[in-house]
Amino acid sequence: MINETSEKPNIFELLELQERKYIDELNFLVENHDRLSTVEGLERTKKVFDSIRKHLEHQDQLIACGETCDESVASINSYKNVKKKIMEKINQIVLMHVDEPDFLEGLQSLRIEVKTMADLEEARLYRNLRKLIDEKKLEAVREAVLEDMVGTNRN
């Protein structure tokens, strides 16, 4: 959970904020699909997919720091399985036209996978990584992610 009193969010808080943002956008897409123009639907879909990919990239940086610890193997493997499903779903949706009925079904299915990943992160993955990765490594990943997020927002 986000620490509201901290001026400087830690890596887990940054990832949680990033995730919350793209989940909100994905929810908007699913709930308003019929009201969006084709162009707006495509633009928003691209933005969500880019945000999800970027989030997964950032998580991979964090996970790389704790991957060698036996205690984290199960939660990391679960994360990798869900990540694979998410990427497969995105790749399937990309091939569809925004007006196809399967497009909305694909977004709904993606939303389920994304929520599964969010639950996994909150319940096990982040908790394990917090215990296993030293503060120096966490701070280094945090700085890299922050730099990437700031650079991404400028574009």
PDB file of C-alpha atoms in Angstrom:
ATOM      1  CA  MET A   1       0.000   0.000   0.000  1.00  0.00           C
ATOM      2  CA  ILE A   2       1.185   3.507  -0.754  1.00  0.00           C
ATOM      3  CA  ASN A   3       2.830   5.352   2.113  1.00  0.00           C
ATOM      4  CA  GLU A   4       1.043   8.713   2.031  1.00  0.00           C
ATOM      5  CA  THR A   5       3.515  10.396   4.425  1.00  0.00           C
ATOM      6  CA  SER A   6       6.644   9.625   2.436  1.00  0.00           C
ATOM      7  CA  GLU A   7       7.972  12.423   0.254  1.00  0.00           C
ATOM      8  CA  LYS A   8      10.018   9.969  -1.757  1.00  0.00           C
ATOM      9  CA  PRO A   9       8.091   6.866  -2.861  1.00  0.00           C
ATOM     10  CA  ASN A  10      10.016   3.606  -2.750  1.00  0.00           C
ATOM     11  CA  ILE A  11      10.209   1.287  -5.757  1.00  0.00           C
ATOM     12  CA  PHE A  12       7.182  -0.720  -4.644  1.00  0.00           C
ATOM     13  CA  GLU A  13       5.089   2.435  -4.287  1.00  0.00           C
ATOM     14  CA  LEU A  14       6.215   3.659  -7.714  1.00  0.00           C
ATOM     15  CA  LEU A  15       5.239   0.365  -9.314  1.00  0.00           C
ATOM     16  CA  GLU A  16       1.914   0.404  -7.501  1.00  0.00           C
ATOM     17  CA  LEU A  17       1.171   3.932  -8.762  1.00  0.00           C
ATOM     18  CA  GLN A  18       2.158   2.952 -12.283  1.00  0.00           C
ATOM     19  CA  GLU A  19      -0.054  -0.114 -12.116  1.00  0.00           C
ATOM     20  CA  ARG A  20      -3.023   1.758 -10.695  1.00  0.00           C
ATOM     21  CA  LYS A  21      -2.782   4.286 -13.534  1.00  0.00           C
ATOM     22  CA  TYR A  22      -2.885   1.728 -16.353  1.00  0.00           C
ATOM     23  CA  ILE A  23      -5.588  -0.337 -14.627  1.00  0.00           C
ATOM     24  CA  ASP A  24      -7.756   2.795 -14.420  1.00  0.00           C
ATOM     25  CA  GLU A  25      -7.171   3.469 -18.114  1.00  0.00           C
ATOM     26  CA  LEU A  26      -7.920  -0.165 -19.017  1.00  0.00           C
ATOM     27  CA  ASN A  27     -11.141  -0.008 -16.978  1.00  0.00           C
ATOM     28  CA  PHE A  28     -12.099   3.189 -18.818  1.00  0.00           C
ATOM     29  CA  LEU A  29     -11.450   1.498 -22.162  1.00  0.00           C
ATOM     30  CA  VAL A  30     -13.577  -1.538 -21.315  1.00  0.00           C
ATOM     31  CA  GLU A  31     -16.421   0.479 -19.826  1.00  0.00           C
ATOM     32  CA  ASN A  32     -16.500   3.098 -22.601  1.00  0.00           C
ATOM     33  CA  HIS A  33     -15.519   1.007 -25.613  1.00  0.00           C
ATOM     34  CA  ASP A  34     -18.837   1.583 -27.401  1.00  0.00           C
ATOM     35  CA  ARG A  35     -18.673   5.363 -26.919  1.00  0.00           C
ATOM     36  CA  LEU A  36     -15.129   5.892 -28.196  1.00  0.00           C
ATOM     37  CA  SER A  37     -14.366   6.721 -31.797  1.00  0.00           C
ATOM     38  CA  THR A  38     -12.169   4.234 -33.626  1.00  0.00           C
ATOM     39  CA  VAL A  39      -9.226   6.632 -33.511  1.00  0.00           C
ATOM     40  CA  GLU A  40      -9.644   7.411 -29.810  1.00  0.00           C
ATOM     41  CA  GLY A  41     -10.110   3.727 -29.012  1.00  0.00           C
ATOM     42  CA  LEU A  42      -6.907   2.842 -30.841  1.00  0.00           C
ATOM     43  CA  GLU A  43      -4.934   5.671 -29.235  1.00  0.00           C
ATOM     44  CA  ARG A  44      -6.094   4.763 -25.741  1.00  0.00           C
ATOM     45  CA  THR A  45      -5.466   1.064 -26.360  1.00  0.00           C
ATOM     46  CA  LYS A  46      -1.925   1.770 -27.556  1.00  0.00           C
ATOM     47  CA  LYS A  47      -1.302   3.944 -24.508  1.00  0.00           C
ATOM     48  CA  VAL A  48      -2.547   1.219 -22.142  1.00  0.00           C
ATOM     49  CA  PHE A  49      -0.502  -1.484 -23.851  1.00  0.00           C
ATOM     50  CA  ASP A  50       2.615   0.701 -23.750  1.00  0.00           C
ATOM     51  CA  SER A  51       2.011   1.400 -20.047  1.00  0.00           C
ATOM     52  CA  ILE A  52       1.576  -2.293 -19.265  1.00  0.00           C
ATOM     53  CA  ARG A  53       4.735  -3.215 -21.172  1.00  0.00           C
ATOM     54  CA  LYS A  54       6.689  -0.474 -19.391  1.00  0.00           C
ATOM     55  CA  HIS A  55       5.382  -1.641 -16.010  1.00  0.00           C
ATOM     56  CA  LEU A  56       6.422  -5.221 -16.758  1.00  0.00           C
ATOM     57  CA  GLU A  57       9.858  -3.969 -17.824  1.00  0.00           C
ATOM     58  CA  HIS A  58      10.234  -2.078 -14.549  1.00  0.00           C
ATOM     59  CA  GLN A  59       9.116  -5.086 -12.545  1.00  0.00           C
ATOM     60  CA  ASP A  60      11.619  -7.251 -14.372  1.00  0.00           C
ATOM     61  CA  GLN A  61      14.378  -4.877 -13.239  1.00  0.00           C
ATOM     62  CA  LEU A  62      13.255  -5.331  -9.647  1.00  0.00           C
ATOM     63  CA  ILE A  63      12.836  -9.082  -9.951  1.00  0.00           C
ATOM     64  CA  ALA A  64      16.316  -9.471 -11.416  1.00  0.00           C
ATOM     65  CA  CYS A  65      17.679  -8.337  -8.030  1.00  0.00           C
ATOM     66  CA  GLY A  66      15.907 -11.130  -6.138  1.00  0.00           C
ATOM     67  CA  GLU A  67      15.779 -13.884  -8.712  1.00  0.00           C
ATOM     68  CA  THR A  68      18.632 -15.922  -7.275  1.00  0.00           C
ATOM     69  CA  CYS A  69      17.064 -16.331  -3.829  1.00  0.00           C
ATOM     70  CA  ASP A  70      15.335 -19.658  -3.269  1.00  0.00           C
ATOM     71  CA  GLU A  71      12.662 -17.987  -1.136  1.00  0.00           C
ATOM     72  CA  SER A  72      11.447 -15.892  -4.056  1.00  0.00           C
ATOM     73  CA  VAL A  73      11.336 -18.604  -6.738  1.00  0.00           C
ATOM     74  CA  ALA A  74       7.656 -19.570  -6.359  1.00  0.00           C
ATOM     75  CA  SER A  75       6.315 -16.012  -6.415  1.00  0.00           C
ATOM     76  CA  ILE A  76       8.624 -15.028  -9.288  1.00  0.00           C
ATOM     77  CA  ASN A  77       7.541 -18.069 -11.301  1.00  0.00           C
ATOM     78  CA  SER A  78       3.888 -17.178 -10.683  1.00  0.00           C
ATOM     79  CA  TYR A  79       4.602 -13.624 -11.827  1.00  0.00           C
ATOM     80  CA  LYS A  80       6.335 -14.870 -14.984  1.00  0.00           C
ATOM     81  CA  ASN A  81       3.364 -17.110 -15.841  1.00  0.00           C
ATOM     82  CA  VAL A  82       0.893 -14.242 -15.472  1.00  0.00           C
ATOM     83  CA  LYS A  83       3.226 -11.895 -17.377  1.00  0.00           C
ATOM     84  CA  LYS A  84       3.357 -14.396 -20.241  1.00  0.00           C
ATOM     85  CA  LYS A  85      -0.454 -14.552 -20.371  1.00  0.00           C
ATOM     86  CA  ILE A  86      -0.661 -10.754 -20.372  1.00  0.00           C
ATOM     87  CA  MET A  87       1.824 -10.406 -23.221  1.00  0.00           C
ATOM     88  CA  GLU A  88       0.068 -13.137 -25.228  1.00  0.00           C
ATOM     89  CA  LYS A  89      -3.265 -11.394 -24.699  1.00  0.00           C
ATOM     90  CA  ILE A  90      -1.833  -8.030 -25.801  1.00  0.00           C
ATOM     91  CA  ASN A  91      -0.332  -9.648 -28.907  1.00  0.00           C
ATOM     92  CA  GLN A  92      -3.721 -11.210 -29.762  1.00  0.00           C
ATOM     93  CA  ILE A  93      -5.612  -7.944 -29.282  1.00  0.00           C
ATOM     94  CA  VAL A  94      -3.119  -6.003 -31.424  1.00  0.00           C
ATOM     95  CA  LEU A  95      -4.109  -8.168 -34.394  1.00  0.00           C
ATOM     96  CA  MET A  96      -7.809  -7.319 -34.010  1.00  0.00           C
ATOM     97  CA  HIS A  97      -9.738  -4.361 -35.333  1.00  0.00           C
ATOM     98  CA  VAL A  98     -11.094  -2.073 -32.623  1.00  0.00           C
ATOM     99  CA  ASP A  99     -14.667  -2.567 -33.916  1.00  0.00           C
ATOM    100  CA  GLU A 100     -14.576  -6.378 -33.708  1.00  0.00           C
ATOM    101  CA  PRO A 101     -16.578  -7.941 -30.855  1.00  0.00           C
ATOM    102  CA  ASP A 102     -13.496  -9.983 -29.947  1.00  0.00           C
ATOM    103  CA  PHE A 103     -11.588  -6.755 -29.312  1.00  0.00           C
ATOM    104  CA  LEU A 104     -13.730  -5.843 -26.303  1.00  0.00           C
ATOM    105  CA  GLU A 105     -13.663  -9.453 -25.088  1.00  0.00           C
ATOM    106  CA  GLY A 106      -9.869  -9.354 -25.378  1.00  0.00           C
ATOM    107  CA  LEU A 107      -9.696  -6.171 -23.301  1.00  0.00           C
ATOM    108  CA  GLN A 108     -11.972  -7.717 -20.677  1.00  0.00           C
ATOM    109  CA  SER A 109      -9.798 -10.824 -20.553  1.00  0.00           C
ATOM    110  CA  LEU A 110      -6.662  -8.683 -20.310  1.00  0.00           C
ATOM    111  CA  ARG A 111      -8.216  -6.778 -17.424  1.00  0.00           C
ATOM    112  CA  ILE A 112      -8.706 -10.063 -15.554  1.00  0.00           C
ATOM    113  CA  GLU A 113      -5.056 -11.056 -16.110  1.00  0.00           C
ATOM    114  CA  VAL A 114      -3.827  -7.620 -15.033  1.00  0.00           C
ATOM    115  CA  LYS A 115      -5.878  -7.798 -11.838  1.00  0.00           C
ATOM    116  CA  THR A 116      -4.527 -11.301 -11.196  1.00  0.00           C
ATOM    117  CA  MET A 117      -1.010  -9.922 -11.481  1.00  0.00           C
ATOM    118  CA  ALA A 118      -1.809  -6.979  -9.198  1.00  0.00           C
ATOM    119  CA  ASP A 119      -3.177  -9.355  -6.559  1.00  0.00           C
ATOM    120  CA  LEU A 120      -0.103 -11.570  -6.854  1.00  0.00           C
ATOM    121  CA  GLU A 121       2.229  -8.598  -6.473  1.00  0.00           C
ATOM    122  CA  GLU A 122       0.452  -7.300  -3.408  1.00  0.00           C
ATOM    123  CA  ALA A 123       0.016 -10.687  -1.756  1.00  0.00           C
ATOM    124  CA  ARG A 124       3.367 -12.371  -2.348  1.00  0.00           C
ATOM    125  CA  LEU A 125       5.834 -11.023  -4.840  1.00  0.00           C
ATOM    126  CA  TYR A 126       6.567  -7.592  -3.381  1.00  0.00           C
ATOM    127  CA  ARG A 127       6.478  -8.891   0.182  1.00  0.00           C
ATOM    128  CA  ASN A 128       9.128 -11.503  -0.655  1.00  0.00           C
ATOM    129  CA  LEU A 129      11.307  -9.108  -2.623  1.00  0.00           C
ATOM    130  CA  ARG A 130      11.188  -6.494   0.157  1.00  0.00           C
ATOM    131  CA  LYS A 131      12.724  -9.040   2.518  1.00  0.00           C
ATOM    132  CA  LEU A 132      15.331 -10.342   0.094  1.00  0.00           C
ATOM    133  CA  ILE A 133      16.736  -7.335  -1.747  1.00  0.00           C
ATOM    134  CA  ASP A 134      19.020  -4.949   0.097  1.00  0.00           C
ATOM    135  CA  GLU A 135      18.189  -1.252   0.266  1.00  0.00           C
ATOM    136  CA  LYS A 136      21.017  -0.226  -2.067  1.00  0.00           C
ATOM    137  CA  LYS A 137      19.699  -2.401  -4.880  1.00  0.00           C
ATOM    138  CA  LEU A 138      16.113  -1.287  -4.249  1.00  0.00           C
ATOM    139  CA  GLU A 139      17.212   2.343  -4.429  1.00  0.00           C
ATOM    140  CA  ALA A 140      19.167   1.736  -7.645  1.00  0.00           C
ATOM    141  CA  VAL A 141      16.125   0.153  -9.306  1.00  0.00           C
ATOM    142  CA  ARG A 142      13.921   2.952  -7.966  1.00  0.00           C
ATOM    143  CA  GLU A 143      16.196   5.589  -9.502  1.00  0.00           C
ATOM    144  CA  ALA A 144      16.289   3.772 -12.861  1.00  0.00           C
ATOM    145  CA  VAL A 145      12.502   3.424 -12.907  1.00  0.00           C
ATOM    146  CA  LEU A 146      11.977   7.052 -11.891  1.00  0.00           C
ATOM    147  CA  GLU A 147      14.343   8.239 -14.595  1.00  0.00           C
ATOM    148  CA  ASP A 148      12.515   6.126 -17.158  1.00  0.00           C
ATOM    149  CA  MET A 149       9.101   7.325 -15.967  1.00  0.00           C
ATOM    150  CA  VAL A 150      10.143  10.977 -16.129  1.00  0.00           C
ATOM    151  CA  GLY A 151      11.674  10.472 -19.573  1.00  0.00           C
ATOM    152  CA  THR A 152       8.526   8.692 -20.768  1.00  0.00           C
ATOM    153  CA  ASN A 153       6.269  11.493 -19.515  1.00  0.00           C
ATOM    154  CA  ARG A 154       8.282  14.085 -21.433  1.00  0.00           C
ATOM    155  CA  ASN A 155       7.696  12.327 -24.759  1.00  0.00           C
TER     156      ASN A 155
END
